[in-house]
XYZ file of C-alpha atoms in Angstrom:
778
model
C 0.000 0.000 0.000
C 1.366 3.418 -0.924
C 1.308 6.009 1.819
C 1.635 9.655 0.784
C 3.275 12.600 2.488
C 0.993 15.479 1.506
C 2.126 19.107 1.757
C 0.225 21.264 4.228
C 2.300 24.375 3.612
C 5.898 25.452 3.333
C 6.942 23.977 6.669
C 4.800 20.862 7.246
C 3.843 17.548 5.673
C 1.173 15.014 6.653
C 2.663 11.611 7.278
C 0.515 8.438 7.315
C 1.814 5.237 8.918
C 0.297 1.746 9.103
C 1.202 -0.658 11.937
C 1.047 -4.422 11.252
C 2.281 -7.678 12.722
C 4.423 -10.197 10.854
C 1.272 -12.034 9.755
C 0.439 -8.801 7.903
C -2.533 -8.124 10.184
C -3.122 -4.498 11.095
C -2.831 -3.614 14.799
C -5.474 -1.247 16.101
C -5.123 0.825 19.295
C -1.325 0.776 19.048
C 0.185 3.933 20.569
C 2.440 5.803 18.129
C 4.513 8.726 19.412
C 6.577 11.078 17.236
C 8.430 13.677 19.307
C 5.699 15.408 21.351
C 2.750 14.078 19.319
C 0.952 10.851 20.284
C -1.921 8.981 18.602
C -3.570 5.581 18.530
C -4.008 3.564 15.366
C -7.542 3.310 14.015
C -9.402 0.164 12.894
C -7.184 0.055 9.792
C -4.010 0.203 11.872
C -3.304 3.753 10.662
C -2.175 7.045 12.198
C -1.532 10.452 10.629
C 0.805 13.199 11.867
C 1.451 16.765 10.749
C 5.232 17.108 10.936
C 7.734 19.904 10.317
C 10.123 19.208 7.473
C 13.318 20.415 9.097
C 13.040 18.559 12.452
C 14.792 15.458 13.774
C 12.321 12.781 14.869
C 12.114 10.129 17.587
C 9.425 7.543 16.865
C 8.047 5.085 19.449
C 5.393 2.393 19.009
C 3.707 0.468 21.834
C 1.028 -2.240 21.601
C -0.123 -4.888 24.059
C 1.626 -8.244 23.499
C 4.082 -6.810 20.936
C 7.662 -5.657 21.314
C 7.967 -1.878 21.312
C 9.774 0.120 18.612
C 12.165 3.044 19.177
C 13.807 4.667 16.142
C 15.254 8.089 15.254
C 15.193 9.884 11.896
C 16.973 12.993 10.636
C 14.247 13.962 8.145
C 10.543 13.251 7.743
C 11.139 11.485 4.435
C 13.108 8.724 6.159
C 10.202 7.736 8.410
C 8.861 4.477 7.000
C 5.265 4.187 5.795
C 4.716 0.780 7.414
C 6.031 -0.809 10.596
C 5.871 -4.495 11.538
C 5.738 -5.383 15.233
C 7.114 -8.595 16.654
C 4.986 -10.638 19.047
C 6.010 -10.760 22.701
C 4.169 -13.857 23.984
C 5.669 -14.181 27.440
C 3.508 -12.061 29.751
C 1.116 -9.160 29.367
C 2.759 -5.822 28.802
C 3.170 -3.610 31.838
C 2.446 -0.540 29.703
C -0.955 0.853 30.663
C -2.805 2.126 27.605
C -6.133 3.821 28.274
C -8.727 2.327 25.909
C -12.472 1.752 25.741
C -12.066 -1.980 26.042
C -12.214 -3.305 29.601
C -9.883 -6.115 28.610
C -7.028 -3.623 28.341
C -7.738 -1.899 31.633
C -4.964 -1.695 34.192
C -6.377 -4.535 36.286
C -5.084 -6.879 33.601
C -1.574 -6.074 34.741
C -2.341 -6.685 38.408
C -3.816 -10.144 37.937
C -1.256 -11.909 35.811
C -2.375 -13.807 32.755
C -0.083 -16.129 30.876
C -0.820 -15.107 27.306
C -0.719 -17.894 24.743
C -0.235 -15.901 21.558
C -1.989 -17.931 18.867
C -1.185 -15.324 16.193
C 2.494 -16.230 16.343
C 1.754 -19.874 15.480
C -1.464 -19.598 13.473
C 0.268 -20.680 10.257
C 1.653 -23.866 11.800
C -0.239 -27.196 11.829
C -0.362 -26.984 15.628
C -3.424 -27.752 17.733
C -4.535 -25.434 20.515
C -4.104 -28.264 23.038
C -0.482 -28.830 22.036
C 0.266 -25.130 22.060
C -1.126 -24.689 25.564
C 0.779 -27.724 26.834
C 3.979 -25.792 26.127
C 2.879 -23.101 28.588
C 4.166 -22.891 32.155
C 1.893 -24.466 34.754
C -0.648 -25.655 32.175
C -1.457 -29.279 31.433
C -4.251 -29.990 28.973
C -5.853 -33.384 29.621
C -7.421 -35.144 26.660
C -8.922 -38.631 26.707
C -7.947 -39.625 23.174
C -7.711 -37.991 19.759
C -9.331 -35.033 18.026
C -12.674 -34.157 19.619
C -12.224 -36.269 22.740
C -13.116 -35.022 26.213
C -10.740 -32.244 27.267
C -10.003 -30.624 30.597
C -7.144 -28.524 31.894
C -4.922 -28.643 34.972
C -3.739 -25.365 36.504
C -1.680 -25.506 39.676
C -3.353 -28.711 40.809
C -6.908 -27.721 39.936
C -8.604 -29.316 36.975
C -11.962 -30.102 35.419
C -14.773 -27.712 36.299
C -12.628 -25.935 38.880
C -11.236 -24.131 35.822
C -13.781 -21.977 34.006
C -13.727 -21.283 30.269
C -14.720 -18.076 28.506
C -15.036 -16.788 24.958
C -14.280 -13.075 24.749
C -15.061 -12.725 28.446
C -18.382 -14.642 28.302
C -18.841 -18.048 30.036
C -18.515 -20.691 27.340
C -21.379 -22.993 28.418
C -23.866 -21.534 25.947
C -21.927 -23.064 23.037
C -22.211 -26.626 24.365
C -19.501 -28.855 22.905
C -19.387 -26.784 19.711
C -16.517 -24.537 20.793
C -13.777 -25.796 23.108
C -10.060 -26.477 23.408
C -10.359 -29.701 21.447
C -11.950 -28.348 18.282
C -11.198 -24.609 17.935
C -8.439 -23.902 15.364
C -5.807 -21.248 15.968
C -7.019 -19.437 12.830
C -10.038 -17.881 14.584
C -8.255 -16.803 17.779
C -6.197 -13.756 18.626
C -4.793 -15.226 21.840
C -5.641 -17.342 24.870
C -5.399 -15.857 28.351
C -4.681 -18.295 31.171
C -5.326 -17.066 34.723
C -3.914 -19.118 37.585
C -5.379 -18.289 40.972
C -7.686 -15.292 41.156
C -9.361 -14.026 38.005
C -10.266 -10.405 37.137
C -13.740 -8.974 37.610
C -14.540 -8.894 33.892
C -14.423 -12.726 33.990
C -16.614 -12.993 37.090
C -17.369 -16.634 37.729
C -17.188 -19.295 40.394
C -13.801 -20.523 39.226
C -11.850 -22.205 42.002
C -8.378 -22.384 40.548
C -8.219 -20.215 37.463
C -9.758 -19.453 34.108
C -9.079 -19.718 30.372
C -10.326 -16.941 28.090
C -10.383 -17.675 24.350
C -10.035 -14.292 22.654
C -11.441 -14.212 19.127
C -9.514 -12.768 16.219
C -10.108 -9.023 16.255
C -9.015 -8.020 12.782
C -11.015 -4.905 11.848
C -9.573 -4.356 8.379
C -11.085 -5.918 5.288
C -9.593 -9.375 5.155
C -10.165 -12.957 4.069
C -7.998 -15.833 5.228
C -8.290 -19.567 4.794
C -6.392 -22.687 5.810
C -6.579 -26.407 5.165
C -4.796 -29.129 7.131
C -4.464 -32.854 6.535
C -2.739 -35.412 8.703
C -2.513 -38.857 10.220
C -5.619 -40.920 10.979
C -7.424 -39.194 8.091
C -7.537 -35.945 10.021
C -8.908 -32.904 8.185
C -9.064 -29.421 9.673
C -10.053 -26.326 7.710
C -10.981 -22.752 8.583
C -12.125 -19.609 6.789
C -12.468 -16.180 8.364
C -13.457 -12.858 6.829
C -14.286 -9.297 7.837
C -15.663 -6.437 5.734
C -16.268 -2.767 6.593
C -19.168 -1.195 4.674
C -18.198 2.259 5.948
C -16.762 3.882 9.070
C -19.612 2.497 11.199
C -21.118 -0.666 9.729
C -19.307 -3.973 9.402
C -19.957 -7.697 8.950
C -17.964 -10.888 9.017
C -17.846 -14.485 9.997
C -15.878 -17.655 10.449
C -16.331 -21.281 9.492
C -14.265 -24.265 10.584
C -14.509 -28.006 10.098
C -12.858 -30.903 11.942
C -12.836 -34.553 10.949
C -10.768 -37.519 12.093
C -11.118 -41.282 12.058
C -8.951 -41.305 15.211
C -8.091 -44.902 14.308
C -4.628 -45.000 15.858
C -3.103 -48.121 17.379
C -2.995 -48.702 21.145
C -1.657 -51.365 23.469
C -4.324 -54.065 23.714
C -6.303 -53.525 26.974
C -7.721 -57.087 26.839
C -5.598 -59.375 29.037
C -6.561 -62.452 26.969
C -6.320 -61.014 23.459
C -2.992 -59.363 24.244
C -1.389 -62.822 24.104
C -1.940 -62.885 20.324
C -2.389 -59.190 19.476
C -0.188 -56.793 21.431
C -1.490 -53.803 19.464
C -5.037 -53.063 18.280
C -6.466 -50.257 16.163
C -9.345 -48.109 17.375
C -12.327 -48.865 15.136
C -15.227 -46.750 16.467
C -13.651 -43.398 17.272
C -14.627 -41.063 14.405
C -15.206 -37.385 15.138
C -16.950 -34.922 12.820
C -17.545 -31.284 13.736
C -18.739 -28.173 11.878
C -18.997 -24.643 13.282
C -20.095 -21.404 11.605
C -20.575 -17.913 12.954
C -21.798 -14.754 11.195
C -22.001 -11.303 12.710
C -23.089 -7.812 11.759
C -22.415 -4.749 13.835
C -22.021 -1.026 14.156
C -19.589 1.086 16.141
C -18.853 4.685 17.038
C -22.470 5.835 16.895
C -24.048 8.422 19.198
C -26.052 5.783 21.095
C -23.488 2.990 21.151
C -19.767 2.456 20.954
C -20.458 -1.031 19.619
C -23.475 -3.221 19.017
C -23.109 -6.627 17.418
C -25.584 -9.331 16.482
C -24.183 -12.830 16.039
C -25.610 -16.112 14.847
C -23.714 -19.375 15.321
C -24.426 -22.941 14.274
C -22.584 -26.136 15.078
C -23.042 -29.845 14.467
C -21.168 -32.740 16.093
C -21.258 -36.432 15.166
C -19.075 -38.441 17.539
C -18.482 -42.154 17.914
C -17.540 -43.397 21.398
C -14.896 -46.121 21.585
C -14.812 -46.513 25.376
C -16.011 -44.918 28.609
C -14.184 -41.802 29.876
C -12.687 -43.670 32.844
C -11.702 -47.041 31.374
C -10.515 -48.756 28.191
C -11.465 -52.206 29.477
C -14.550 -52.549 27.247
C -14.659 -51.347 23.610
C -17.874 -50.080 22.041
C -18.815 -50.299 18.382
C -22.227 -48.656 18.206
C -22.538 -45.917 20.864
C -22.829 -42.433 19.375
C -23.207 -38.879 20.658
C -24.670 -36.265 18.303
C -25.672 -32.657 18.864
C -26.372 -29.393 17.087
C -27.575 -25.908 17.947
C -28.386 -22.488 16.492
C -27.160 -19.736 18.814
C -28.166 -16.061 18.497
C -26.178 -13.520 20.531
C -26.300 -9.798 21.210
C -23.509 -7.616 22.592
C -23.749 -3.902 23.392
C -21.041 -1.521 24.624
C -21.263 2.130 25.566
C -19.221 4.656 27.524
C -20.847 7.685 29.148
C -19.953 10.827 31.102
C -16.647 11.494 29.343
C -15.760 7.789 29.396
C -16.079 7.548 33.179
C -18.910 5.005 33.024
C -18.763 1.942 30.766
C -21.459 -0.654 30.046
C -20.947 -4.033 28.382
C -24.024 -6.270 28.025
C -24.163 -9.773 26.489
C -27.271 -11.921 25.934
C -27.714 -15.380 24.454
C -30.525 -17.953 24.303
C -30.389 -21.296 22.532
C -31.383 -24.956 22.631
C -28.780 -27.665 22.101
C -30.432 -30.700 20.531
C -28.556 -33.938 21.071
C -28.894 -37.677 20.599
C -27.440 -40.434 22.765
C -27.575 -43.768 20.949
C -26.808 -47.233 22.353
C -29.176 -49.755 20.779
C -26.856 -52.525 19.563
C -27.828 -56.103 20.434
C -24.355 -57.405 21.077
C -20.785 -56.448 21.923
C -17.426 -55.939 20.241
C -13.980 -57.001 21.364
C -10.785 -55.031 20.744
C -10.247 -56.792 17.419
C -13.511 -55.303 16.171
C -15.252 -58.686 16.249
C -18.968 -58.616 17.022
C -20.807 -61.081 19.287
C -24.640 -60.932 19.255
C -26.644 -60.803 22.477
C -30.345 -61.115 23.128
C -30.775 -57.628 24.558
C -29.862 -54.076 23.567
C -27.125 -51.850 24.884
C -23.363 -52.302 24.813
C -23.220 -50.347 28.058
C -25.906 -52.607 29.582
C -28.352 -49.669 29.627
C -29.864 -49.189 26.141
C -30.757 -45.698 25.019
C -32.031 -43.877 21.972
C -32.515 -40.475 23.535
C -33.406 -37.127 21.996
C -32.337 -34.499 24.497
C -32.933 -30.735 24.551
C -30.589 -28.580 26.619
C -31.840 -24.992 26.965
C -29.291 -22.276 27.768
C -29.819 -18.618 28.663
C -26.834 -16.421 29.487
C -26.755 -12.792 30.590
C -23.497 -11.029 31.411
C -23.567 -7.384 32.584
C -20.290 -5.556 33.139
C -20.274 -1.977 34.445
C -17.142 0.043 35.081
C -16.737 3.453 36.709
C -13.528 5.475 36.752
C -13.536 7.222 40.133
C -10.311 9.030 39.238
C -7.199 8.130 37.229
C -5.940 5.927 40.082
C -9.109 4.067 41.115
C -11.610 2.144 38.987
C -14.733 0.366 40.230
C -16.175 -2.674 38.431
C -19.415 -4.619 38.782
C -20.084 -7.869 36.947
C -23.271 -9.942 37.160
C -23.436 -13.248 35.284
C -26.642 -15.275 35.203
C -26.955 -18.764 33.672
C -30.091 -20.861 33.260
C -29.982 -24.461 32.004
C -32.798 -26.963 31.497
C -32.615 -30.555 30.237
C -35.478 -32.727 29.057
C -36.060 -35.267 26.297
C -37.435 -38.617 25.219
C -35.999 -42.131 25.238
C -38.071 -45.259 24.462
C -35.479 -47.401 26.251
C -35.005 -45.072 29.238
C -35.246 -46.116 32.881
C -38.752 -45.546 34.216
C -39.627 -43.679 37.421
C -42.190 -46.167 38.661
C -44.610 -43.979 40.595
C -44.496 -41.168 38.011
C -44.716 -43.389 34.911
C -42.042 -41.234 33.265
C -38.592 -42.018 31.975
C -35.649 -40.279 33.614
C -34.991 -38.002 30.653
C -38.633 -36.900 30.405
C -38.475 -35.339 33.852
C -37.249 -31.747 33.366
C -33.997 -30.982 35.163
C -33.210 -27.332 35.892
C -30.178 -25.351 36.982
C -29.831 -21.643 37.797
C -26.629 -19.875 38.755
C -25.826 -16.239 39.476
C -22.433 -14.742 40.303
C -22.206 -11.092 41.351
C -18.721 -9.588 41.616
C -17.602 -6.114 42.673
C -13.987 -5.088 42.224
C -11.824 -2.037 42.879
C -8.568 -1.616 40.980
C -6.147 0.997 42.295
C -2.735 2.406 41.554
C -0.583 3.781 44.374
C 2.672 5.774 44.368
C 2.260 6.439 40.678
C 1.986 2.939 39.265
C 4.596 1.374 41.541
C 1.947 -0.518 43.543
C -1.278 -1.764 41.983
C -4.070 -3.576 43.814
C -7.265 -5.360 42.878
C -9.841 -6.123 45.600
C -12.832 -8.309 44.683
C -15.965 -9.423 46.538
C -18.296 -12.123 45.142
C -21.769 -13.395 45.943
C -22.602 -16.862 44.596
C -26.080 -18.363 44.289
C -27.408 -21.489 42.617
C -30.456 -23.750 42.647
C -31.177 -27.012 40.871
C -33.892 -29.623 40.667
C -33.697 -33.120 39.206
C -33.559 -36.853 39.730
C -30.686 -38.619 41.464
C -29.619 -41.671 39.432
C -26.292 -42.323 41.135
C -27.370 -44.688 43.903
C -30.796 -46.292 43.587
C -31.593 -49.031 41.072
C -35.368 -48.614 41.381
C -36.129 -44.947 40.894
C -39.135 -43.151 42.344
C -40.384 -39.638 43.089
C -38.452 -39.672 46.380
C -35.243 -39.515 44.331
C -36.176 -36.059 43.027
C -33.925 -33.538 44.735
C -34.160 -29.774 44.940
C -31.016 -28.026 46.128
C -29.870 -24.420 46.512
C -27.020 -22.581 48.166
C -25.521 -19.129 48.692
C -21.941 -18.227 49.451
C -19.565 -15.269 49.676
C -16.023 -15.082 48.402
C -13.262 -12.504 48.224
C -9.891 -11.973 46.591
C -6.990 -9.536 46.748
C -4.261 -9.168 44.148
C -1.150 -6.967 44.369
C 1.581 -6.109 41.902
C 4.667 -4.215 43.049
C 7.179 -2.858 40.572
C 10.582 -3.244 42.206
C 12.220 -1.566 39.208
C 11.610 -1.218 35.485
C 12.558 -4.847 34.794
C 11.380 -6.599 37.965
C 7.804 -7.181 39.199
C 6.555 -8.943 42.324
C 3.001 -10.323 42.418
C 0.907 -11.698 45.283
C -2.703 -12.833 45.482
C -4.950 -14.426 48.073
C -8.573 -15.493 47.824
C -11.328 -17.374 49.583
C -13.079 -18.967 46.613
C -16.216 -21.009 46.027
C -16.993 -23.248 43.079
C -20.615 -24.256 42.631
C -21.429 -27.713 41.262
C -21.952 -27.440 37.511
C -24.932 -28.733 35.607
C -22.855 -31.539 34.067
C -21.808 -32.744 37.522
C -25.360 -32.557 38.844
C -27.213 -33.835 35.737
C -24.617 -36.298 34.421
C -24.367 -36.776 30.667
C -27.025 -39.516 30.346
C -24.452 -41.813 28.697
C -21.535 -42.592 31.007
C -22.048 -40.216 33.961
C -24.892 -40.570 36.459
C -26.567 -37.585 38.120
C -25.815 -36.648 41.713
C -27.743 -33.810 43.372
C -26.057 -34.398 46.726
C -22.965 -32.444 45.663
C -21.808 -29.525 47.772
C -19.902 -26.419 46.566
C -16.131 -26.642 46.645
C -14.268 -24.217 48.906
C -10.647 -23.188 48.670
C -8.191 -20.706 50.170
C -5.566 -19.937 47.531
C -2.269 -18.031 47.748
C -0.001 -17.158 44.845
C 3.402 -15.452 44.944
C 5.499 -14.739 41.896
C 8.410 -12.739 40.556
C 9.212 -11.917 36.946
C 12.112 -10.146 35.308
C 13.108 -9.059 31.828
C 16.670 -8.127 30.982
C 17.091 -7.407 27.308
C 16.367 -10.595 25.379
C 16.363 -12.745 28.522
C 13.138 -13.174 30.472
C 12.246 -15.373 33.413
C 9.513 -15.829 35.970
C 9.109 -17.948 39.080
C 5.781 -18.544 40.793
C 4.602 -20.520 43.792
C 1.155 -21.410 45.094
C -0.659 -22.903 48.064
C -4.188 -24.377 48.153
C -6.387 -25.587 51.000
C -9.530 -27.081 49.458
C -12.634 -28.645 50.988
C -15.338 -30.757 49.359
C -13.450 -31.108 46.078
C -15.580 -32.598 43.316
C -13.963 -35.510 41.473
C -15.136 -38.035 38.894
C -14.938 -41.622 40.143
C -15.881 -44.977 38.677
C -19.331 -46.154 39.757
C -21.353 -49.143 38.617
C -19.736 -49.976 35.231
C -19.924 -48.390 32.763
C -21.200 -45.444 34.808
C -19.081 -42.862 36.581
C -20.279 -40.244 39.032
C -19.057 -36.951 40.488
C -18.629 -36.988 44.279
C -17.218 -34.705 46.976
C -13.938 -35.623 48.645
C -13.488 -33.955 52.000
C -10.182 -32.077 51.922
C -7.024 -31.605 49.910
C -3.934 -29.472 50.412
C -1.692 -28.407 47.599
C 1.435 -26.406 47.043
C 3.912 -26.113 44.235
C 6.141 -23.920 42.143
C 6.854 -23.277 38.501
C 9.505 -21.559 36.472
C 9.721 -20.155 32.976
C 12.561 -18.664 30.974
C 13.190 -17.575 27.403
C 16.204 -16.262 25.550
C 16.381 -14.579 22.172
C 19.699 -14.735 20.366
C 20.030 -12.055 17.719
C 16.676 -11.555 15.968
C 15.857 -14.989 14.628
C 16.727 -17.528 17.339
C 14.736 -18.288 20.444
C 15.141 -20.840 23.237
C 12.694 -21.478 26.052
C 12.006 -23.826 28.921
C 9.517 -24.222 31.749
C 8.639 -26.655 34.511
C 5.877 -27.238 37.059
C 6.096 -29.252 40.272
C 3.078 -29.613 42.531
C 2.019 -31.686 45.507
C -1.753 -32.124 45.757
C -2.622 -34.438 48.653
C -5.707 -35.468 50.603
C -6.305 -33.997 54.054
C -8.332 -35.334 56.978
C -11.388 -37.548 56.361
C -14.336 -38.154 58.675
C -15.319 -41.476 57.135
C -13.324 -44.342 58.672
C -12.989 -46.095 55.308
C -11.286 -42.996 53.836
C -8.870 -42.184 56.668
C -6.054 -44.080 54.948
C -6.151 -41.509 52.144
C -4.676 -38.756 54.344
C -1.375 -37.574 52.902
C -1.764 -39.530 49.648
C -1.672 -37.804 46.287
C -5.004 -36.905 44.709
C -5.124 -39.270 41.702
C -5.143 -38.357 38.023
C -3.084 -35.199 38.553
C 0.508 -35.113 37.210
C 2.876 -33.711 39.809
C 5.760 -32.766 37.501
C 5.866 -31.741 33.847
C 8.275 -29.642 31.804
C 9.053 -28.327 28.316
C 12.185 -27.279 26.469
C 12.085 -25.876 22.977
C 13.762 -23.790 20.329
C 12.914 -22.063 17.079
C 14.936 -20.444 14.319
C 13.790 -18.094 11.556
C 15.580 -17.452 8.267
C 14.579 -14.614 5.919
C 15.077 -14.326 2.155
C 15.858 -18.025 1.781
C 14.647 -18.565 -1.782
C 13.239 -15.171 -2.678
C 12.812 -11.754 -1.130
C 10.202 -11.432 1.621
C 10.044 -15.155 2.308
C 10.735 -16.809 5.667
C 11.594 -20.317 6.803
C 10.902 -21.263 10.436
C 12.071 -24.463 12.126
C 10.964 -25.394 15.642
C 11.147 -28.209 18.168
C 9.514 -28.915 21.527
C 10.223 -31.690 24.034
C 7.519 -32.335 26.632
C 8.004 -34.533 29.704
C 5.398 -35.738 32.225
C 6.455 -37.631 35.359
C 4.541 -40.776 36.290
C 1.265 -40.346 38.192
C -1.546 -42.562 39.463
C -5.110 -43.293 38.355
C -6.156 -44.438 41.835
C -4.739 -43.354 45.234
C -1.667 -45.222 46.452
C -0.143 -45.113 49.909
C 2.534 -42.452 50.313
C 5.056 -45.125 51.307
C 4.713 -46.649 47.824
C 5.764 -43.473 46.017
C 9.184 -43.141 44.343
C 12.154 -42.198 46.479
C 14.448 -39.337 45.614
C 14.295 -35.556 45.469
C 10.652 -34.368 45.110
C 9.701 -37.822 43.843
C 11.437 -37.140 40.534
C 13.629 -40.219 40.543
C 13.096 -43.939 40.925
C 9.945 -45.993 40.383
C 6.720 -46.395 42.307
C 6.298 -49.597 44.286
C 2.550 -49.650 43.601
C 0.526 -51.773 41.185
C 1.804 -51.089 37.650
C -1.771 -51.140 36.318
C -2.473 -48.129 38.494
C 0.499 -46.120 37.233
C 0.611 -43.788 34.251
C 4.332 -44.110 33.385
C 6.845 -41.372 32.543
C 6.060 -39.831 29.181
C 8.284 -37.973 26.729
C 6.894 -36.422 23.566
C 8.991 -34.713 20.867
C 7.460 -32.403 18.254
C 9.341 -31.112 15.203
C 7.995 -28.668 12.642
C 8.852 -26.326 9.825
C 7.012 -23.449 8.168
C 7.699 -21.684 4.862
C 6.041 -18.300 4.193
C 5.736 -16.096 1.120
C 4.730 -12.952 3.002
C 4.036 -10.794 -0.025
C 1.643 -13.363 -1.508
C 0.004 -14.299 1.794
C 0.778 -18.000 1.233
C 2.457 -20.448 3.593
C 2.875 -24.170 4.097
C 3.744 -25.931 7.355
C 4.634 -29.502 8.308
C 4.650 -30.872 11.868
C 5.522 -34.279 13.288
C 4.078 -35.027 16.743
C 5.345 -37.697 19.100
C 8.305 -38.245 16.786
C 9.743 -40.949 19.054
C 6.445 -42.896 18.855
C 6.191 -43.203 22.631
C 3.178 -44.589 24.494
C 1.293 -41.526 25.728
C -1.555 -41.588 28.241
C -3.812 -39.217 30.080
C -6.149 -39.332 33.038
C -7.537 -42.793 33.870
C -4.708 -44.120 31.645
C -6.624 -43.466 28.421
C -4.088 -43.980 25.616
C -3.365 -41.300 23.031
C -1.948 -41.480 19.521
C 1.571 -42.493 18.557
C 3.670 -40.764 15.882
C 1.636 -38.550 13.537
C 2.332 -35.993 10.822
C 0.302 -32.980 9.665
C 0.454 -30.602 6.688
C -1.196 -27.155 6.667
C -1.714 -24.674 3.819
C -2.645 -21.033 4.479
C -3.799 -18.171 2.279
C -4.570 -14.605 3.285
C -6.081 -11.841 1.146
C -5.993 -8.307 2.556
């Protein structure tokens, strides 16, 4: 694009500059300073300055999550028309830029978020799960291949103790249509991972942290597309576009598709068949997923800063090979299908000279799903079928049509008391209802209804009030938060009784208070100290209460989790060398865990107490401009506390199962410019991931490995109960033609073809290779 310097008179010219990243995406709200003039880039990434011809110039550029620019020029003609900023994906910038978006408010610097910058790797054939697993203190748990059940471990907390958001909105309203397992990097700007307390704009009942998936925010006219193909007949494709009709009206959308046979080989779980077949191939594990979203909006009008209407649709067709807690029995006919149409509305406005801000989100939709298990017979791990005289591989036949109704309202109000103190209020309300039909469903005898016909309801409200403050300039920053939690639910308990009746209908409700305090102290320009403490509550979720009607029974006897959490961290940046070190402590009561029940069912139950502490470190080093090395590690000890039940007293001091206690990454990347032609780039990268052995059921502390922090030696427990040490090596390369917007990437995962497992010792894929093509039209 040609940028002109237009004469304004004998002594001045008008200079236009566009700011982009190295993916050629414009960067809006970047702060550009030339001598004593300062402006922010508009939606096209552009600024304009009126400059004197004869002056010398000092130009500075700042933008969140990008490295700053400082350059000097002797004449205006030497100032470049375009600047490209390099991603800084270590921690959020400490530069406070006043904007109209609450996500860039100063409280984001007080409560530290580990920013996973998806833009820097969007061209690579890398999954979001794999990318997050390279992040300090984060362990993504996935029970199989593409589309399988996914949870995340942060500082010892996992499952529903970690809450997920999309652009600051709780993610529940999108069902299974949008999650870590199926969202491509192409539609994301970044992922924010909060460990410990979370900021007010993400008000929720998270116990141990939160993950916020931030959508791509390109405001310039653009179309980009990608297609990926890999092992196990895996296909992933994505298209995203945005178009501005004028300065106010815009429209856009995104579409992505995931498909995989997931037919990788595993070690044979059958103790008899393993004598003749040590390896078997998964044969009923296909995953098919489609998601589309379209939006139209307006901004910078007298009555609104932004209003946007969205409409999403998704469809999932998923085969189930085994239960989520065991690979003992294979299934060849059980399926889980769902789809939904999801309208959304978002409105933003600032009033009274930008002192008061309002951000309102609304969504209502019905997720329609099918749970199918009607086969008269069973399969073994060789895929051989044996007929039986009754239906249901899981011993409980089903052919259910289920409607899940979701309503979500999120109201965020901010008020700037003065430049040093900002008050925030966030109220999030969720309503969920489940009902359906199943001709094979269990009957409630005295009601003459099947279980799924009885409506099950869940209501949750979280009100949070927060005050962010800056003291002594910006040397000390604090964030104080108070929360009020409330929920109620009504439904049928299926976890215990075989013969169900109206007496098994439970109605539960609870209220609770929580609080949190976060502090950030700037010791000097390169060194920050952070501390946070909270008394948190986590309400039982609708999945834990309702079950999933396939493998998880309902349990309305669950109590809210409670936890006192402390975090202390230090971070430093010296030139191209950066490091951070963080520690945490947890004291948790009534933790909710998934345990095996009557096979094939599992059920969520409360365990009485657990104590946890740990530490993590992260470092990165850039050598010259094109070489980068990084490493991180996490060690944590999450152990049971006192138990009232005599049968559970032996658990005291033992590790909470299914939680890795040590994992680490080391990696490197190198970039080479002008390899074959001008404006091309070749990137090579490698990552080695290690997970120390852990246990799928509790073992006595005396049976744990000896050695420093349990990092050496072998457990003396039952080998069937141990998930062994795991090492996974990923290698990749990417070639880009920047001028043409074309790139191709190749990645090999688990290059050493090691046996990899996750919680409950569910086996994952061996060596696999993936190829990704990208095209971008500006």
